[in-house]
Short mmCIF file of C-alpha atoms in Angstrom, two decimals:
data_model
loop_
_atom_site.label_atom_id
_atom_site.label_comp_id
_atom_site.label_asym_id
_atom_site.label_seq_id
_atom_site.Cartn_x
_atom_site.Cartn_y
_atom_site.Cartn_z
CA UNK A 1 -103.60 16.84 -2.83
CA UNK A 2 -100.08 17.30 -4.05
CA UNK A 3 -98.88 17.59 -0.69
CA UNK A 4 -100.54 14.42 0.39
CA UNK A 5 -99.16 12.56 -2.58
CA UNK A 6 -95.62 13.84 -1.90
CA UNK A 7 -95.95 12.86 1.83
CA UNK A 8 -97.30 9.31 1.08
CA UNK A 9 -94.36 8.88 -1.42
CA UNK A 10 -92.02 9.96 1.20
CA UNK A 11 -93.69 7.50 3.54
CA UNK A 12 -93.20 4.77 1.05
CA UNK A 13 -89.51 5.37 0.44
CA UNK A 14 -88.97 5.57 4.17
CA UNK A 15 -90.48 2.20 4.39
CA UNK A 16 -88.32 0.90 1.83
CA UNK A 17 -85.44 2.02 3.68
CA UNK A 18 -86.54 0.49 6.86
CA UNK A 19 -87.32 -2.79 5.24
CA UNK A 20 -83.74 -2.72 3.75
CA UNK A 21 -82.23 -2.10 7.02
CA UNK A 22 -83.99 -4.65 8.85
CA UNK A 23 -83.45 -7.29 6.19
CA UNK A 24 -79.73 -6.63 6.07
CA UNK A 25 -79.41 -6.71 9.95
CA UNK A 26 -81.44 -10.13 9.97
CA UNK A 27 -79.15 -11.68 7.17
CA UNK A 28 -75.94 -10.46 9.02
CA UNK A 29 -77.22 -12.09 12.30
CA UNK A 30 -78.12 -15.28 10.78
CA UNK A 31 -74.61 -15.20 8.88
CA UNK A 32 -72.92 -14.82 12.23
CA UNK A 33 -74.79 -17.61 14.11
CA UNK A 34 -73.81 -19.87 11.28
CA UNK A 35 -70.02 -18.81 11.61
CA UNK A 36 -70.04 -19.13 15.41
CA UNK A 37 -71.57 -22.43 15.31
CA UNK A 38 -68.78 -23.88 12.99
CA UNK A 39 -66.03 -22.29 15.40
CA UNK A 40 -67.10 -24.28 18.24
CA UNK A 41 -65.34 -27.16 16.69
CA UNK A 42 -62.05 -26.85 18.70
CA UNK A 43 -59.20 -29.43 18.60
CA UNK A 44 -60.32 -31.16 21.63
CA UNK A 45 -63.81 -31.68 20.53
CA UNK A 46 -62.27 -33.16 17.13
CA UNK A 47 -59.83 -35.54 18.79
CA UNK A 48 -62.43 -37.00 21.06
CA UNK A 49 -64.88 -37.32 18.21
CA UNK A 50 -62.32 -39.13 15.99
CA UNK A 51 -61.61 -41.61 18.98
CA UNK A 52 -65.17 -42.42 19.38
CA UNK A 53 -65.68 -42.79 15.70
CA UNK A 54 -62.50 -45.22 15.77
CA UNK A 55 -63.91 -47.25 18.38
CA UNK A 56 -67.54 -47.49 16.92
CA UNK A 57 -65.69 -48.73 13.61
CA UNK A 58 -63.78 -51.53 15.61
CA UNK A 59 -67.10 -52.48 17.21
CA UNK A 60 -68.92 -52.65 13.85
CA UNK A 61 -66.26 -54.79 12.37
CA UNK A 62 -66.40 -57.19 15.05
CA UNK A 63 -69.96 -57.41 14.67
CA UNK A 64 -69.61 -57.73 10.98
CA UNK A 65 -66.95 -60.79 11.37
CA UNK A 66 -69.42 -62.41 13.69
CA UNK A 67 -72.28 -62.19 11.14
CA UNK A 68 -70.33 -63.40 8.33
CA UNK A 69 -69.25 -66.47 10.40
CA UNK A 70 -72.97 -67.25 11.21
CA UNK A 71 -73.74 -66.67 7.67
CA UNK A 72 -71.05 -69.16 6.42
CA UNK A 73 -72.47 -71.71 8.77
CA UNK A 74 -75.93 -71.38 7.50
CA UNK A 75 -74.74 -71.63 4.08
CA UNK A 76 -72.72 -74.79 4.79
CA UNK A 77 -75.77 -76.27 6.58
CA UNK A 78 -78.13 -75.54 3.55
CA UNK A 79 -75.59 -76.75 1.04
CA UNK A 80 -75.09 -80.05 2.81
CA UNK A 81 -78.53 -81.13 1.56
CA UNK A 82 -78.03 -81.80 -1.96
CA UNK A 83 -75.52 -81.71 -4.95
CA UNK A 84 -77.03 -78.61 -6.87
CA UNK A 85 -76.87 -76.31 -3.63
CA UNK A 86 -73.30 -77.71 -3.16
CA UNK A 87 -72.47 -76.59 -6.53
CA UNK A 88 -73.92 -73.17 -6.09
CA UNK A 89 -72.28 -72.72 -2.83
CA UNK A 90 -69.15 -73.67 -4.27
CA UNK A 91 -69.60 -71.22 -7.22
CA UNK A 92 -70.55 -68.28 -4.51
CA UNK A 93 -67.55 -69.03 -2.50
CA UNK A 94 -65.27 -68.88 -5.49
CA UNK A 95 -66.84 -65.55 -6.46
CA UNK A 96 -66.31 -64.35 -3.21
CA UNK A 97 -62.85 -65.18 -3.07
CA UNK A 98 -62.21 -63.43 -6.40
CA UNK A 99 -64.23 -60.32 -5.27
CA UNK A 100 -61.97 -59.83 -2.24
CA UNK A 101 -64.56 -60.62 0.10
CA UNK A 102 -62.85 -63.43 2.03
CA UNK A 103 -59.31 -63.92 3.59
CA UNK A 104 -57.17 -65.82 1.03
CA UNK A 105 -53.88 -67.37 1.30
CA UNK A 106 -51.55 -68.79 -1.43
CA UNK A 107 -48.01 -68.56 -2.75
CA UNK A 108 -46.72 -65.29 -3.97
CA UNK A 109 -44.38 -62.49 -3.20
CA UNK A 110 -44.29 -59.47 -0.76
CA UNK A 111 -42.83 -56.26 -1.73
CA UNK A 112 -41.53 -53.85 0.78
CA UNK A 113 -41.04 -50.29 -0.29
CA UNK A 114 -39.03 -48.02 2.09
CA UNK A 115 -37.90 -44.46 1.20
CA UNK A 116 -34.19 -44.44 0.95
CA UNK A 117 -32.25 -42.83 3.73
CA UNK A 118 -30.61 -39.77 2.76
CA UNK A 119 -27.49 -40.42 4.81
CA UNK A 120 -25.23 -41.15 2.01
CA UNK A 121 -26.53 -38.96 -0.85
CA UNK A 122 -27.47 -35.66 0.60
CA UNK A 123 -28.12 -33.86 -2.68
CA UNK A 124 -30.86 -36.47 -3.46
CA UNK A 125 -34.21 -34.98 -2.54
CA UNK A 126 -36.54 -37.71 -1.38
CA UNK A 127 -39.65 -37.36 -3.42
CA UNK A 128 -42.35 -39.44 -1.96
CA UNK A 129 -44.49 -42.21 -3.54
CA UNK A 130 -47.72 -40.94 -5.09
CA UNK A 131 -50.76 -42.88 -6.34
CA UNK A 132 -49.16 -43.24 -9.91
CA UNK A 133 -46.42 -45.45 -8.48
CA UNK A 134 -48.71 -47.70 -6.53
CA UNK A 135 -51.26 -48.03 -9.67
CA UNK A 136 -48.21 -48.82 -11.69
CA UNK A 137 -47.09 -51.70 -9.48
CA UNK A 138 -50.49 -53.06 -8.96
CA UNK A 139 -50.91 -53.11 -12.71
CA UNK A 140 -47.63 -54.87 -13.32
CA UNK A 141 -48.77 -57.32 -10.79
CA UNK A 142 -51.94 -57.89 -12.35
CA UNK A 143 -50.59 -58.19 -15.66
CA UNK A 144 -48.26 -60.98 -14.43
CA UNK A 145 -50.97 -63.12 -13.28
CA UNK A 146 -51.54 -61.86 -9.81
CA UNK A 147 -54.99 -63.29 -8.49
CA UNK A 148 -55.01 -61.14 -5.36
CA UNK A 149 -53.15 -57.86 -4.32
CA UNK A 150 -53.07 -56.13 -1.07
CA UNK A 151 -51.40 -53.01 -0.11
CA UNK A 152 -50.64 -52.41 3.76
CA UNK A 153 -53.31 -55.14 4.19
CA UNK A 154 -55.93 -53.21 2.35
CA UNK A 155 -57.20 -55.59 -0.37
CA UNK A 156 -57.38 -54.31 -3.95
CA UNK A 157 -60.82 -54.95 -5.50
CA UNK A 158 -62.36 -53.89 -8.73
CA UNK A 159 -63.77 -50.90 -7.07
CA UNK A 160 -60.61 -49.88 -5.22
CA UNK A 161 -59.44 -46.36 -5.93
CA UNK A 162 -56.03 -45.18 -5.08
CA UNK A 163 -55.44 -41.37 -4.95
CA UNK A 164 -53.03 -39.18 -3.15
CA UNK A 165 -53.98 -36.40 -1.12
CA UNK A 166 -53.02 -32.82 -2.42
CA UNK A 167 -49.72 -32.23 -1.15
CA UNK A 168 -49.09 -35.96 -0.90
CA UNK A 169 -49.21 -36.33 2.91
CA UNK A 170 -50.98 -39.55 2.49
CA UNK A 171 -52.61 -41.99 -0.16
CA UNK A 172 -56.01 -42.93 0.25
CA UNK A 173 -56.85 -46.64 -0.49
CA UNK A 174 -60.42 -47.98 -0.03
CA UNK A 175 -61.01 -44.70 1.81
CA UNK A 176 -58.21 -45.51 4.24
CA UNK A 177 -55.04 -43.58 4.66
CA UNK A 178 -51.42 -44.89 4.12
CA UNK A 179 -48.22 -42.77 4.45
CA UNK A 180 -45.74 -42.82 1.81
CA UNK A 181 -43.20 -41.71 4.14
CA UNK A 182 -43.17 -45.06 5.94
CA UNK A 183 -42.82 -48.51 4.71
CA UNK A 184 -45.37 -49.87 2.31
CA UNK A 185 -46.11 -53.66 2.26
CA UNK A 186 -47.56 -55.06 -0.99
CA UNK A 187 -48.60 -58.58 -1.12
CA UNK A 188 -49.54 -60.48 -4.09
CA UNK A 189 -50.93 -64.01 -4.58
CA UNK A 190 -50.12 -65.79 -7.86
CA UNK A 191 -47.67 -67.88 -9.74
CA UNK A 192 -44.36 -67.09 -8.06
CA UNK A 193 -42.18 -67.38 -11.08
CA UNK A 194 -44.05 -65.08 -13.27
CA UNK A 195 -44.52 -62.51 -10.53
CA UNK A 196 -40.84 -62.57 -9.73
CA UNK A 197 -40.05 -62.49 -13.45
CA UNK A 198 -42.00 -59.40 -14.06
CA UNK A 199 -40.56 -57.56 -10.99
CA UNK A 200 -36.97 -58.54 -11.77
CA UNK A 201 -37.35 -57.33 -15.28
CA UNK A 202 -34.58 -54.61 -15.97
CA UNK A 203 -36.16 -51.24 -15.56
CA UNK A 204 -39.40 -52.54 -14.39
CA UNK A 205 -39.39 -50.68 -10.94
CA UNK A 206 -37.74 -47.75 -12.50
CA UNK A 207 -41.06 -45.52 -12.59
CA UNK A 208 -40.99 -41.95 -11.36
CA UNK A 209 -40.41 -41.91 -7.62
CA UNK A 210 -39.94 -45.52 -7.22
CA UNK A 211 -36.17 -44.85 -7.79
CA UNK A 212 -36.05 -43.13 -4.54
CA UNK A 213 -37.43 -46.22 -2.73
CA UNK A 214 -35.67 -49.08 -1.45
CA UNK A 215 -37.39 -52.31 -2.72
CA UNK A 216 -37.14 -55.51 -1.00
CA UNK A 217 -38.87 -58.55 -2.23
CA UNK A 218 -39.60 -61.70 -0.44
CA UNK A 219 -41.25 -64.78 -1.76
CA UNK A 220 -43.54 -67.27 -0.01
CA UNK A 221 -45.65 -70.28 -0.48
CA UNK A 222 -48.07 -69.12 2.07
CA UNK A 223 -49.05 -65.59 1.96
CA UNK A 224 -52.13 -64.74 3.93
CA UNK A 225 -54.32 -61.84 2.74
CA UNK A 226 -57.16 -60.16 4.62
CA UNK A 227 -60.49 -59.30 3.11
CA UNK A 228 -62.06 -56.32 1.75
CA UNK A 229 -64.25 -55.42 4.88
CA UNK A 230 -66.50 -52.67 3.32
CA UNK A 231 -69.57 -52.95 0.99
CA UNK A 232 -69.32 -53.15 -2.67
CA UNK A 233 -71.74 -50.64 -4.50
CA UNK A 234 -73.95 -51.56 -7.16
CA UNK A 235 -76.52 -49.07 -7.33
CA UNK A 236 -75.92 -48.04 -10.96
CA UNK A 237 -75.30 -51.25 -12.76
CA UNK A 238 -77.92 -53.74 -13.59
CA UNK A 239 -77.75 -56.97 -15.56
CA UNK A 240 -79.02 -57.08 -19.11
CA UNK A 241 -81.70 -59.58 -19.20
CA UNK B 1 -94.20 12.60 11.16
CA UNK B 2 -95.39 10.37 8.34
CA UNK B 3 -91.78 9.56 7.36
CA UNK B 4 -91.02 8.19 10.61
CA UNK B 5 -93.94 6.08 10.64
CA UNK B 6 -93.27 4.85 7.17
CA UNK B 7 -89.64 3.92 8.53
CA UNK B 8 -91.24 1.85 11.36
CA UNK B 9 -93.67 0.11 9.26
CA UNK B 10 -90.57 -0.67 6.92
CA UNK B 11 -88.63 -2.00 9.67
CA UNK B 12 -91.47 -4.27 11.06
CA UNK B 13 -92.07 -5.62 7.44
CA UNK B 14 -88.25 -6.38 7.17
CA UNK B 15 -88.39 -8.36 10.55
CA UNK B 16 -91.33 -10.42 9.68
CA UNK B 17 -91.23 -11.08 6.17
CA UNK B 18 -88.85 -13.80 4.99
CA UNK B 19 -87.82 -12.81 1.56
CA UNK B 20 -84.90 -14.65 -0.12
CA UNK B 21 -82.94 -12.25 -2.01
CA UNK B 22 -80.13 -14.15 -3.47
CA UNK B 23 -76.88 -14.06 -1.40
CA UNK B 24 -74.95 -12.59 -4.19
CA UNK B 25 -76.66 -9.26 -3.83
CA UNK B 26 -75.92 -8.57 -0.21
CA UNK B 27 -72.79 -6.64 -0.50
CA UNK B 28 -74.48 -4.12 -2.94
CA UNK B 29 -77.23 -4.04 -0.67
CA UNK B 30 -75.06 -2.49 2.15
CA UNK B 31 -73.79 0.26 -0.19
CA UNK B 32 -77.22 1.04 -1.51
CA UNK B 33 -78.57 1.34 2.07
CA UNK B 34 -75.90 3.97 2.63
CA UNK B 35 -76.83 5.94 -0.28
CA UNK B 36 -80.54 5.86 1.00
CA UNK B 37 -79.62 6.96 4.37
CA UNK B 38 -77.78 9.94 2.84
CA UNK B 39 -80.74 10.86 0.71
CA UNK B 40 -82.92 10.63 3.81
CA UNK B 41 -80.55 12.79 5.67
CA UNK B 42 -80.47 15.34 2.93
CA UNK B 43 -84.41 15.13 2.85
CA UNK B 44 -84.60 16.13 6.47
CA UNK B 45 -82.26 18.85 6.00
CA UNK B 46 -84.13 20.40 3.22
CA UNK B 47 -87.37 20.08 4.96
CA UNK B 48 -86.03 21.82 7.86
CA UNK B 49 -84.84 24.61 5.67
CA UNK B 50 -88.21 24.72 3.94
CA UNK B 51 -86.51 23.44 0.66
CA UNK B 52 -88.19 19.99 0.42
CA UNK B 53 -88.97 18.85 -3.10
CA UNK B 54 -90.51 15.33 -3.02
CA UNK B 55 -89.47 14.63 -6.79
CA UNK B 56 -85.64 15.55 -6.00
CA UNK B 57 -85.71 13.40 -2.90
CA UNK B 58 -87.02 10.43 -4.68
CA UNK B 59 -84.98 10.79 -7.69
CA UNK B 60 -81.86 11.20 -5.41
CA UNK B 61 -82.93 8.19 -3.32
CA UNK B 62 -83.20 5.63 -6.17
CA UNK B 63 -80.63 7.18 -8.23
CA UNK B 64 -77.89 7.28 -5.53
CA UNK B 65 -78.83 3.67 -4.52
CA UNK B 66 -78.56 2.33 -8.11
CA UNK B 67 -75.40 4.18 -8.70
CA UNK B 68 -73.78 2.94 -5.52
CA UNK B 69 -74.83 -0.60 -6.15
CA UNK B 70 -73.56 -0.33 -9.89
CA UNK B 71 -70.16 1.04 -8.76
CA UNK B 72 -69.86 -1.78 -6.09
CA UNK B 73 -70.58 -4.26 -8.85
CA UNK B 74 -67.98 -2.66 -11.08
CA UNK B 75 -65.43 -2.67 -8.59
CA UNK B 76 -66.11 -6.50 -7.81
CA UNK B 77 -65.45 -7.08 -11.66
CA UNK B 78 -62.45 -4.81 -11.99
CA UNK B 79 -60.88 -6.01 -8.62
CA UNK B 80 -60.76 -2.40 -7.38
CA UNK B 81 -62.63 -1.67 -4.26
CA UNK B 82 -64.52 1.11 -5.74
CA UNK B 83 -67.22 0.71 -3.31
CA UNK B 84 -64.82 2.55 -0.81
CA UNK B 85 -65.67 5.66 -2.86
CA UNK B 86 -69.26 5.42 -2.34
CA UNK B 87 -68.78 4.51 1.34
CA UNK B 88 -66.54 7.71 2.02
CA UNK B 89 -68.61 10.09 -0.02
CA UNK B 90 -71.96 9.18 1.35
CA UNK B 91 -70.50 8.83 4.82
CA UNK B 92 -68.90 12.38 4.46
CA UNK B 93 -72.24 13.67 3.30
CA UNK B 94 -74.22 12.18 5.98
CA UNK B 95 -71.97 13.99 8.71
CA UNK B 96 -72.19 17.32 6.64
CA UNK B 97 -76.19 17.08 6.45
CA UNK B 98 -76.22 16.16 10.06
CA UNK B 99 -74.03 19.13 10.88
CA UNK B 100 -76.62 21.41 8.99
CA UNK B 101 -79.41 19.68 10.52
CA UNK B 102 -77.98 20.35 13.90
CA UNK B 103 -77.49 23.99 13.40
CA UNK B 104 -80.93 24.56 11.92
CA UNK B 105 -82.57 22.75 14.98
CA UNK B 106 -80.47 24.77 17.44
CA UNK B 107 -81.13 28.16 15.68
CA UNK B 108 -84.97 27.23 15.55
CA UNK B 109 -84.96 26.26 19.35
CA UNK B 110 -83.08 29.55 20.04
CA UNK B 111 -85.54 31.67 18.00
CA UNK B 112 -88.56 30.04 19.59
CA UNK B 113 -87.63 31.40 23.05
#
């Protein structure tokens, strides 16, 4: 009897060992499969995928513009019926303009920021712009009455976030990249005198890395600015009734 | 004999049963498996030299596995690869036991002729 018990126990223990071995091998096999799947993304696949996605994005933008144009036509047709709809349409158009969903034009300034060439001052290490400097400029402009601002033709809206990548190789605005190593164009539409006054104020543009940038300013009576072509998100905010 | 059948059954269960042991245990599992293999080889050697005691085998099996896993865990926390000690010692013992098994088997074969 004792012999049987001991044999059974030995069998159970061996079963446990077999189970552990099989399980471990299975686990390692599935892990390897997962890893080899990831490694099949070599550089060529990535570049072709990026090209394809860029082309898709362009196609979608074209379609989007076309649909917006049709929408405008329908709205105009509907609003030409009576005065209340005309008033509503006007409010709708104004709201859209302020949100950044339509192209706008108006008087204002254009700022060009270019990294200074190190030709004359070799011991000045060029630090590049980060999100802090851009946010500072946008804040100054809004504070001086800018009604619309765009950076490198990307419209700044109330849901726009500006963030540098780690290592500052690029800055993300509205999810799109701009490079701080090349010229950055900031357009602002508003009252020209106030905007110019704010920027010319002594020390206004002496913020962090801006001192390493050459700032050129143009004024114009007709600055054109593109619209914010993505969708706004409002899944969390709800109006209070 | 029975042990072999038990092993096969265990392997089959391992292949077909989808258990979800949390992934963080898997490095400890490897060392525990090594400890179990060492116990099994010791048991085979003991049974060949008619010295097998089931209780010693079972206590060695679970005890070694638990100690090896505990050492690996401690090594993780301390940042020292202590599991190396378990690997080297158990690996060494497996080879030693295998050498003794080999001798016993060959002597048995010789004495049968």
